[in-house]
Amino acid sequence: MSPEDYQFAWLAYLLGSAIILLGWWFVTKGIANRYLRNSLRVIAAVLLLTPHATQSGEMLMSPALFVAVLDPLFTEDGDFLRAGVPLLSTLGVCLLAYFMIDLLFLKRRRRQAEQAALEADRAELLEESHKV
C-alpha cells in the first residue's frame, strides 16, 4: 500500500472508531458507577486509537490492537509483545491519568458542594433572622 492509501485507510478507520466510541458512550451511559463507566470508555478509546508500526523499521502505522492480535497469527517472527506491550502501557498510563484528573475534579466538586451548603445555611439563617 502506498502512504496515500494508508492515509485514506486511517481516515476511514478513525471515522468508524468515532462512530463505535459514540455508540459505546451511549451503551455505558446507564452504568451508575462513574469510575467503571469512564474507565470502560477510556479502555475502548485506547484500544481503538493507539497506533503502532505496521512492520519493524517502517514508519507506516496501524492500530496497535490489530497488530498485536494479527502479528502472531500471520507472521513467522511476530509476537504479541511487539505491539501488545506499548498498547498495554498506553492503557495503563491513560487509566492513571484519568484517575488523577478525576481526583482533582473530585476535590473541586467537594469544595463547591461545601460552599453551596454554606450559602444555603447562610440564606436560611438570614430568613430566620428576618422573621424575628
mmCIF file of C-alpha atoms in Angstrom:
data_model
loop_
_atom_site.group_PDB
_atom_site.id
_atom_site.type_symbol
_atom_site.label_atom_id
_atom_site.label_comp_id
_atom_site.label_asym_id
_atom_site.label_seq_id
_atom_site.Cartn_x
_atom_site.Cartn_y
_atom_site.Cartn_z
ATOM 1 C CA MET A 1 0.000 0.000 0.000
ATOM 2 C CA SER A 2 1.160 3.483 -0.724
ATOM 3 C CA PRO A 3 1.309 6.133 2.014
ATOM 4 C CA GLU A 4 -1.719 7.834 0.460
ATOM 5 C CA ASP A 5 -3.683 4.580 0.709
ATOM 6 C CA TYR A 6 -2.701 4.369 4.373
ATOM 7 C CA GLN A 7 -3.970 7.904 4.935
ATOM 8 C CA PHE A 8 -7.337 7.065 3.410
ATOM 9 C CA ALA A 9 -7.479 3.824 5.394
ATOM 10 C CA TRP A 10 -6.733 5.717 8.605
ATOM 11 C CA LEU A 11 -9.369 8.305 7.772
ATOM 12 C CA ALA A 12 -11.985 5.578 7.276
ATOM 13 C CA TYR A 13 -10.771 3.788 10.420
ATOM 14 C CA LEU A 14 -10.944 6.961 12.544
ATOM 15 C CA LEU A 15 -14.440 7.698 11.273
ATOM 16 C CA GLY A 16 -15.528 4.162 12.120
ATOM 17 C CA SER A 17 -13.822 4.393 15.530
ATOM 18 C CA ALA A 18 -15.615 7.659 16.262
ATOM 19 C CA ILE A 19 -18.946 6.011 15.473
ATOM 20 C CA ILE A 20 -18.067 2.997 17.654
ATOM 21 C CA LEU A 21 -16.958 5.238 20.528
ATOM 22 C CA LEU A 22 -20.140 7.298 20.252
ATOM 23 C CA GLY A 23 -22.192 4.107 20.415
ATOM 24 C CA TRP A 24 -20.088 2.867 23.338
ATOM 25 C CA TRP A 25 -20.709 6.201 25.082
ATOM 26 C CA PHE A 26 -24.466 5.603 24.899
ATOM 27 C CA VAL A 27 -24.130 1.933 25.912
ATOM 28 C CA THR A 28 -22.151 2.850 29.029
ATOM 29 C CA LYS A 29 -24.388 5.806 29.853
ATOM 30 C CA GLY A 30 -26.601 3.600 32.032
ATOM 31 C CA ILE A 31 -23.762 2.442 34.320
ATOM 32 C CA ALA A 32 -24.271 4.153 37.662
ATOM 33 C CA ASN A 33 -20.698 3.809 38.928
ATOM 34 C CA ARG A 34 -18.811 6.786 37.461
ATOM 35 C CA TYR A 35 -15.384 5.151 37.774
ATOM 36 C CA LEU A 36 -16.424 1.963 36.000
ATOM 37 C CA ARG A 37 -18.293 3.851 33.278
ATOM 38 C CA ASN A 38 -15.431 6.226 32.496
ATOM 39 C CA SER A 39 -12.776 3.507 32.791
ATOM 40 C CA LEU A 40 -14.619 1.439 30.186
ATOM 41 C CA ARG A 41 -14.752 4.475 27.923
ATOM 42 C CA VAL A 42 -11.018 5.129 28.329
ATOM 43 C CA ILE A 43 -10.208 1.463 27.656
ATOM 44 C CA ALA A 44 -12.283 1.473 24.462
ATOM 45 C CA ALA A 45 -10.679 4.698 23.225
ATOM 46 C CA VAL A 46 -7.141 3.486 23.927
ATOM 47 C CA LEU A 47 -7.721 0.099 22.301
ATOM 48 C CA LEU A 48 -9.168 1.671 19.181
ATOM 49 C CA LEU A 49 -6.929 4.719 18.788
ATOM 50 C CA THR A 50 -3.404 3.620 19.769
ATOM 51 C CA PRO A 51 -1.184 3.347 16.669
ATOM 52 C CA HIS A 52 1.856 1.104 16.218
ATOM 53 C CA ALA A 53 4.328 0.456 13.407
ATOM 54 C CA THR A 54 2.905 -1.988 10.899
ATOM 55 C CA GLN A 55 6.242 -3.757 10.449
ATOM 56 C CA SER A 56 9.509 -3.324 12.281
ATOM 57 C CA GLY A 57 11.545 -0.497 10.814
ATOM 58 C CA GLU A 58 8.663 1.082 8.877
ATOM 59 C CA MET A 59 7.058 4.445 9.506
ATOM 60 C CA LEU A 60 3.594 3.277 8.446
ATOM 61 C CA MET A 61 1.270 2.878 11.406
ATOM 62 C CA SER A 62 -1.669 0.578 12.075
ATOM 63 C CA PRO A 63 -3.971 0.226 15.072
ATOM 64 C CA ALA A 64 -1.906 -1.443 17.799
ATOM 65 C CA LEU A 65 -4.746 -3.770 18.753
ATOM 66 C CA PHE A 66 -4.812 -5.288 15.275
ATOM 67 C CA VAL A 67 -1.029 -5.512 15.068
ATOM 68 C CA ALA A 68 -0.897 -7.249 18.453
ATOM 69 C CA VAL A 69 -3.617 -9.747 17.528
ATOM 70 C CA LEU A 70 -2.742 -10.430 13.892
ATOM 71 C CA ASP A 71 1.073 -10.479 14.076
ATOM 72 C CA PRO A 72 1.278 -13.806 15.926
ATOM 73 C CA LEU A 73 -1.274 -15.339 13.585
ATOM 74 C CA PHE A 74 0.128 -14.321 10.201
ATOM 75 C CA THR A 75 3.857 -13.695 10.543
ATOM 76 C CA GLU A 76 6.644 -16.083 11.411
ATOM 77 C CA ASP A 77 8.578 -13.800 13.731
ATOM 78 C CA GLY A 78 5.571 -11.865 15.000
ATOM 79 C CA ASP A 79 4.544 -11.962 18.606
ATOM 80 C CA PHE A 80 2.014 -10.195 20.780
ATOM 81 C CA LEU A 81 4.712 -8.331 22.685
ATOM 82 C CA ARG A 82 5.786 -6.171 19.736
ATOM 83 C CA ALA A 83 2.559 -4.150 19.799
ATOM 84 C CA GLY A 84 0.949 -5.550 22.942
ATOM 85 C CA VAL A 85 3.390 -4.053 25.427
ATOM 86 C CA PRO A 86 3.087 -0.492 24.056
ATOM 87 C CA LEU A 87 -0.690 -0.919 23.887
ATOM 88 C CA LEU A 88 -0.963 -2.133 27.478
ATOM 89 C CA SER A 89 1.443 0.519 28.760
ATOM 90 C CA THR A 90 -0.557 3.223 26.970
ATOM 91 C CA LEU A 91 -3.694 1.804 28.530
ATOM 92 C CA GLY A 92 -2.126 1.921 31.994
ATOM 93 C CA VAL A 93 -0.895 5.489 31.559
ATOM 94 C CA CYS A 94 -4.281 6.670 30.273
ATOM 95 C CA LEU A 95 -6.178 4.999 33.130
ATOM 96 C CA LEU A 96 -3.754 6.501 35.647
ATOM 97 C CA ALA A 97 -4.176 9.927 34.040
ATOM 98 C CA TYR A 98 -7.968 9.535 34.171
ATOM 99 C CA PHE A 99 -7.920 8.695 37.883
ATOM 100 C CA MET A 100 -5.542 11.558 38.690
ATOM 101 C CA ILE A 101 -7.654 14.078 36.760
ATOM 102 C CA ASP A 102 -10.831 12.714 38.335
ATOM 103 C CA LEU A 103 -9.261 13.078 41.780
ATOM 104 C CA LEU A 104 -8.529 16.738 41.079
ATOM 105 C CA PHE A 105 -12.084 17.343 39.894
ATOM 106 C CA LEU A 106 -13.456 15.418 42.881
ATOM 107 C CA LYS A 107 -11.686 17.806 45.234
ATOM 108 C CA ARG A 108 -13.118 20.749 43.315
ATOM 109 C CA ARG A 109 -16.635 19.285 43.369
ATOM 110 C CA ARG A 110 -16.401 18.715 47.113
ATOM 111 C CA ARG A 111 -15.245 22.292 47.654
ATOM 112 C CA GLN A 112 -18.142 23.588 45.551
ATOM 113 C CA ALA A 113 -20.631 21.391 47.443
ATOM 114 C CA GLU A 114 -19.309 22.656 50.765
ATOM 115 C CA GLN A 115 -19.574 26.252 49.521
ATOM 116 C CA ALA A 116 -23.139 25.662 48.320
ATOM 117 C CA ALA A 117 -24.069 24.130 51.688
ATOM 118 C CA LEU A 118 -22.582 27.130 53.490
ATOM 119 C CA GLU A 119 -24.513 29.513 51.251
ATOM 120 C CA ALA A 120 -27.741 27.579 51.872
ATOM 121 C CA ASP A 121 -27.160 27.676 55.640
ATOM 122 C CA ARG A 122 -26.401 31.391 55.447
ATOM 123 C CA ALA A 123 -29.590 32.062 53.472
ATOM 124 C CA GLU A 124 -31.609 30.014 55.969
ATOM 125 C CA LEU A 125 -30.139 31.927 58.912
ATOM 126 C CA LEU A 126 -30.878 35.228 57.202
ATOM 127 C CA GLU A 127 -34.504 34.166 56.652
ATOM 128 C CA GLU A 128 -34.848 33.168 60.284
ATOM 129 C CA SER A 129 -33.330 36.443 61.472
ATOM 130 C CA HIS A 130 -35.779 38.437 59.352
ATOM 131 C CA LYS A 131 -38.753 36.515 60.795
ATOM 132 C CA VAL A 132 -37.870 37.522 64.344
#
